[in-house]
PDB file of C-alpha atoms in Angstrom:
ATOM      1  CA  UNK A  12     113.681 121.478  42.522  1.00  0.00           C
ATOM      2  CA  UNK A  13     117.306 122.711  43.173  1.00  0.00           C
ATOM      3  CA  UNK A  14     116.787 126.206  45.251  1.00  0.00           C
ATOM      4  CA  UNK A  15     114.475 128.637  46.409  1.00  0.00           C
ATOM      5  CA  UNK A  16     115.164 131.369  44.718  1.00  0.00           C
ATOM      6  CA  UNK A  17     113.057 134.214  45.864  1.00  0.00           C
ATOM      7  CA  UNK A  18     110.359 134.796  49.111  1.00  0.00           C
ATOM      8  CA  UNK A  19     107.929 137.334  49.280  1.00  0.00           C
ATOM      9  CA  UNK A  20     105.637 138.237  52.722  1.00  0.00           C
ATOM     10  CA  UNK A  21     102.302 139.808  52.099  1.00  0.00           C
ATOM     11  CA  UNK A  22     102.054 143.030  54.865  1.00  0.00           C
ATOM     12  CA  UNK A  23      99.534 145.246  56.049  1.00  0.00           C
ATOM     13  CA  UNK A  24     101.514 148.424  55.627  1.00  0.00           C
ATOM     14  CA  UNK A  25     103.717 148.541  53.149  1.00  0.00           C
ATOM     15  CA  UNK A  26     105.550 151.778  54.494  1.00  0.00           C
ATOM     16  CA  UNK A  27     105.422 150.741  58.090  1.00  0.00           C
ATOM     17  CA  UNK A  28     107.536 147.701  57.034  1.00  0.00           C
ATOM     18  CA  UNK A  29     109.677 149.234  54.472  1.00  0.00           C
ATOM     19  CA  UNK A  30     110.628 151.678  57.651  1.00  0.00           C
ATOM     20  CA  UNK A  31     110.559 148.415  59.958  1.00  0.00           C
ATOM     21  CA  UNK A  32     113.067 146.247  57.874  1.00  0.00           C
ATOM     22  CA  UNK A  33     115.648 149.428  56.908  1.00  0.00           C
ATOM     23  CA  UNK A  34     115.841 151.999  59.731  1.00  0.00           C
ATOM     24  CA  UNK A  35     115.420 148.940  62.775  1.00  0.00           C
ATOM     25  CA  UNK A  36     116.847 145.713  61.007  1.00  0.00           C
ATOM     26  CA  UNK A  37     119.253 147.622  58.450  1.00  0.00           C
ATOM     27  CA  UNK A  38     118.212 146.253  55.277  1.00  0.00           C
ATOM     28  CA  UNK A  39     119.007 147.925  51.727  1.00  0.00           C
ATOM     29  CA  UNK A  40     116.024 148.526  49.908  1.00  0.00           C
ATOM     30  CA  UNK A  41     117.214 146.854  45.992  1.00  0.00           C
ATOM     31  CA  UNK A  42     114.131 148.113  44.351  1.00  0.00           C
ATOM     32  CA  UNK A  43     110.787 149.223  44.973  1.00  0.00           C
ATOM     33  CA  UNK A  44     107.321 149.756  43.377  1.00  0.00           C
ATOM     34  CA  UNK A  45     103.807 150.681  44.928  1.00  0.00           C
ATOM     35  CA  UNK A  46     103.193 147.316  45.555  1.00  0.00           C
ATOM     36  CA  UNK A  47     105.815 145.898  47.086  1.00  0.00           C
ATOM     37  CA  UNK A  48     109.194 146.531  47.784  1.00  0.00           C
ATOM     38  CA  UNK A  49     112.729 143.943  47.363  1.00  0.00           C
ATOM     39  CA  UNK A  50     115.373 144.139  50.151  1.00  0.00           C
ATOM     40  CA  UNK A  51     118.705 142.979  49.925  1.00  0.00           C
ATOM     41  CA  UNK A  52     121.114 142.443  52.775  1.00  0.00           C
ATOM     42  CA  UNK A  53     125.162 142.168  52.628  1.00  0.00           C
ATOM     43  CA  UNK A  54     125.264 143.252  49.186  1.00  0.00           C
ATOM     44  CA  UNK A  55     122.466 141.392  47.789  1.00  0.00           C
ATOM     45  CA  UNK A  56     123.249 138.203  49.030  1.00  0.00           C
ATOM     46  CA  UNK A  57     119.489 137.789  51.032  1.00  0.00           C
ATOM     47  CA  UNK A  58     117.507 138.532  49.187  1.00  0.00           C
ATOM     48  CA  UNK A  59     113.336 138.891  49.753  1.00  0.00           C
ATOM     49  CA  UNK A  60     110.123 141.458  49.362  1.00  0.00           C
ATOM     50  CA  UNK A  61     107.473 142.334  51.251  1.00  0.00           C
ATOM     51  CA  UNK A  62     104.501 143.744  49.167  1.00  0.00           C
ATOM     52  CA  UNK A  63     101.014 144.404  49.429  1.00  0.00           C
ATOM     53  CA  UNK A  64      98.237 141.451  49.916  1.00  0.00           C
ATOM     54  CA  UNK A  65      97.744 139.321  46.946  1.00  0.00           C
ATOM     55  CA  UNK A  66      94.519 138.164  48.570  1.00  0.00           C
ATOM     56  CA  UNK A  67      92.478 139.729  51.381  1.00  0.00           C
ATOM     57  CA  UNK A  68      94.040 139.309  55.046  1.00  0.00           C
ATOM     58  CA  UNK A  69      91.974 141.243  57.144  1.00  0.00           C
ATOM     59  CA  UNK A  70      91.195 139.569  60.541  1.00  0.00           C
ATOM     60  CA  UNK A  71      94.083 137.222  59.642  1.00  0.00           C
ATOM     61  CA  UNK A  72      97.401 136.465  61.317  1.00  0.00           C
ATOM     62  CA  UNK A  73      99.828 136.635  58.672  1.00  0.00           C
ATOM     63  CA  UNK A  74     103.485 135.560  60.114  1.00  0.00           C
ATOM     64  CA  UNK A  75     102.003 131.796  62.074  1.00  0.00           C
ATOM     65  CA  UNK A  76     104.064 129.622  60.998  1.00  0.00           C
ATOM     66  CA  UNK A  77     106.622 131.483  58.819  1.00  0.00           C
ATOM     67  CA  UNK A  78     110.166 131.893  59.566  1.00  0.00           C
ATOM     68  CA  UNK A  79     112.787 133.207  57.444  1.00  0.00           C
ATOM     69  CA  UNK A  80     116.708 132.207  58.184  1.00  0.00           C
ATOM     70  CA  UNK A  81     119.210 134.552  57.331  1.00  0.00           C
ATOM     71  CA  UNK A  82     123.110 133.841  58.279  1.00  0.00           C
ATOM     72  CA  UNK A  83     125.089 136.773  59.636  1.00  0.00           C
ATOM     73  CA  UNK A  84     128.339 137.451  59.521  1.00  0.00           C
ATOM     74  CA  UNK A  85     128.202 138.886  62.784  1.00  0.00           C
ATOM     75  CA  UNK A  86     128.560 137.989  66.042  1.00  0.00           C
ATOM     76  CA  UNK A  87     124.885 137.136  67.206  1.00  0.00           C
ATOM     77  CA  UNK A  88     125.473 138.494  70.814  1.00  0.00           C
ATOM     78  CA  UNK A  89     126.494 141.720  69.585  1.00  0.00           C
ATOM     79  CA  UNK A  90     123.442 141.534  66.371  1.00  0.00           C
ATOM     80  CA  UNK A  91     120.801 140.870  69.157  1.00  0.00           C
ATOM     81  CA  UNK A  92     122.304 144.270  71.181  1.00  0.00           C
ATOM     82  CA  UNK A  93     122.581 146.522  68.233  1.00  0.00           C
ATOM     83  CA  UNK A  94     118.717 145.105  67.144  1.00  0.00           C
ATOM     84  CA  UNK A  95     117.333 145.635  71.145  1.00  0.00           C
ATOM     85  CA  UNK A  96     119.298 149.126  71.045  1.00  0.00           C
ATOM     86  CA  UNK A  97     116.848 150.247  67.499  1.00  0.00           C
ATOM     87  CA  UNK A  98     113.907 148.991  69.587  1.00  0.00           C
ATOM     88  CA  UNK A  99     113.260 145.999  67.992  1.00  0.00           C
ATOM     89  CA  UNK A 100     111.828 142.966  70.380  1.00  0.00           C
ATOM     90  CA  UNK A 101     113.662 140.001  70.487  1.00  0.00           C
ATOM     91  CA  UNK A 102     111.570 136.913  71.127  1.00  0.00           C
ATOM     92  CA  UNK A 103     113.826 135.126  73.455  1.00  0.00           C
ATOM     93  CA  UNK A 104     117.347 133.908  74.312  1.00  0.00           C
ATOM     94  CA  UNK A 105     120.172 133.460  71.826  1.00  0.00           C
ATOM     95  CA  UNK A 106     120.018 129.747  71.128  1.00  0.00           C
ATOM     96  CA  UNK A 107     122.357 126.580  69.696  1.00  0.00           C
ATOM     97  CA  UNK A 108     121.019 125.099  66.484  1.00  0.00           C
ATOM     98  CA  UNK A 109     122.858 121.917  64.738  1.00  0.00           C
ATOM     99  CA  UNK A 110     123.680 124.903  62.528  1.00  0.00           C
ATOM    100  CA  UNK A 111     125.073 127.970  64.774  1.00  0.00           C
ATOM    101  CA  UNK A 112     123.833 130.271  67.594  1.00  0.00           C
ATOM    102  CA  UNK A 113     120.423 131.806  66.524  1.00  0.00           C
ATOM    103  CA  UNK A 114     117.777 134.421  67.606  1.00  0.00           C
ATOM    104  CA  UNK A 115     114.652 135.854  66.573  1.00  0.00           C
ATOM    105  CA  UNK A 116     112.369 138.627  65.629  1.00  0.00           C
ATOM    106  CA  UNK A 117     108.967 139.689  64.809  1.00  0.00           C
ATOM    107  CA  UNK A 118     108.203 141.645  61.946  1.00  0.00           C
ATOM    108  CA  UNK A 119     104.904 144.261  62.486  1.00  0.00           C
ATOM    109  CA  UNK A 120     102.782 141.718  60.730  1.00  0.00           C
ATOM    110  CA  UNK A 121     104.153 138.716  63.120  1.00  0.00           C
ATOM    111  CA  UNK A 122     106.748 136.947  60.662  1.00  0.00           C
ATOM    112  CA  UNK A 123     109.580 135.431  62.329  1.00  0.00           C
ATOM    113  CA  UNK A 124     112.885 136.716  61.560  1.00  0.00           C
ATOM    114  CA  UNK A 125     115.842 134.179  62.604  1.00  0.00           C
ATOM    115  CA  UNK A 126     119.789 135.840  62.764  1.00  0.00           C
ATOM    116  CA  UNK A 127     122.035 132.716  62.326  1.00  0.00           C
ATOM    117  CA  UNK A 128     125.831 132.923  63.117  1.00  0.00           C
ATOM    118  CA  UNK A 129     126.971 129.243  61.483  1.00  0.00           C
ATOM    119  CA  UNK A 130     129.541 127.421  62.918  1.00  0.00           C
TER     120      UNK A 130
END
């Protein structure tokens, strides 16, 4: 294997989260279908879906365990604000990583969402 090329999170509502990951977090929607829609972010350079359940997930905590990384741009101070100020919950303190300064988020189905500003 060379790359990942593509990740895709099974979610409970698939409106809630297209709302979630575009009006709070500021993602483009690319393309979308009834089952699942593709979001890309800083002109398509993240790139990922969220789409309905491929299997049943009812009584099931979907996000343990998952984490997606996506490098900003920005300054992560000022990303964490802007997030907070669109009412999105933060899950903690802006952090060093051998990386870059980091923070995260929760998704409404508990997937962790980690803003990276690399060194």
């Amino acid at each position: 294997m060379i790359q990942l090329t593509f990740a895709s999170l099974q979610v409970r509502n698939l409106e809630a989260s297209k709302e979630f990951y575009t009006k709070k977090l500021g993602f483009e929607i690319d393309n979308s279908n009834p089952q699942a829609c593709v979001f890309k972010y800083n002109q398509g350079q993240a790139s990922f879906a969220i789409r309905t359940p491929l299997e049943p997930i009812e009584e099931k905590e979907l996000g343990i365990g998952v984490a997606l990384w996506f490098a900003v741009n920005e300054n992560v101070d000022e990303l964490k604000e802007k997030l907070i100020t669109n009412g999105i919950t933060t899950t903690g303190p802006i952090f060093e990583t051998p990386f870059g300064r980091a923070f995260h988020v929760k998704d409404l189905d508990g997937y962790k969402l980690t803003f990276l500003n690399t060194i």
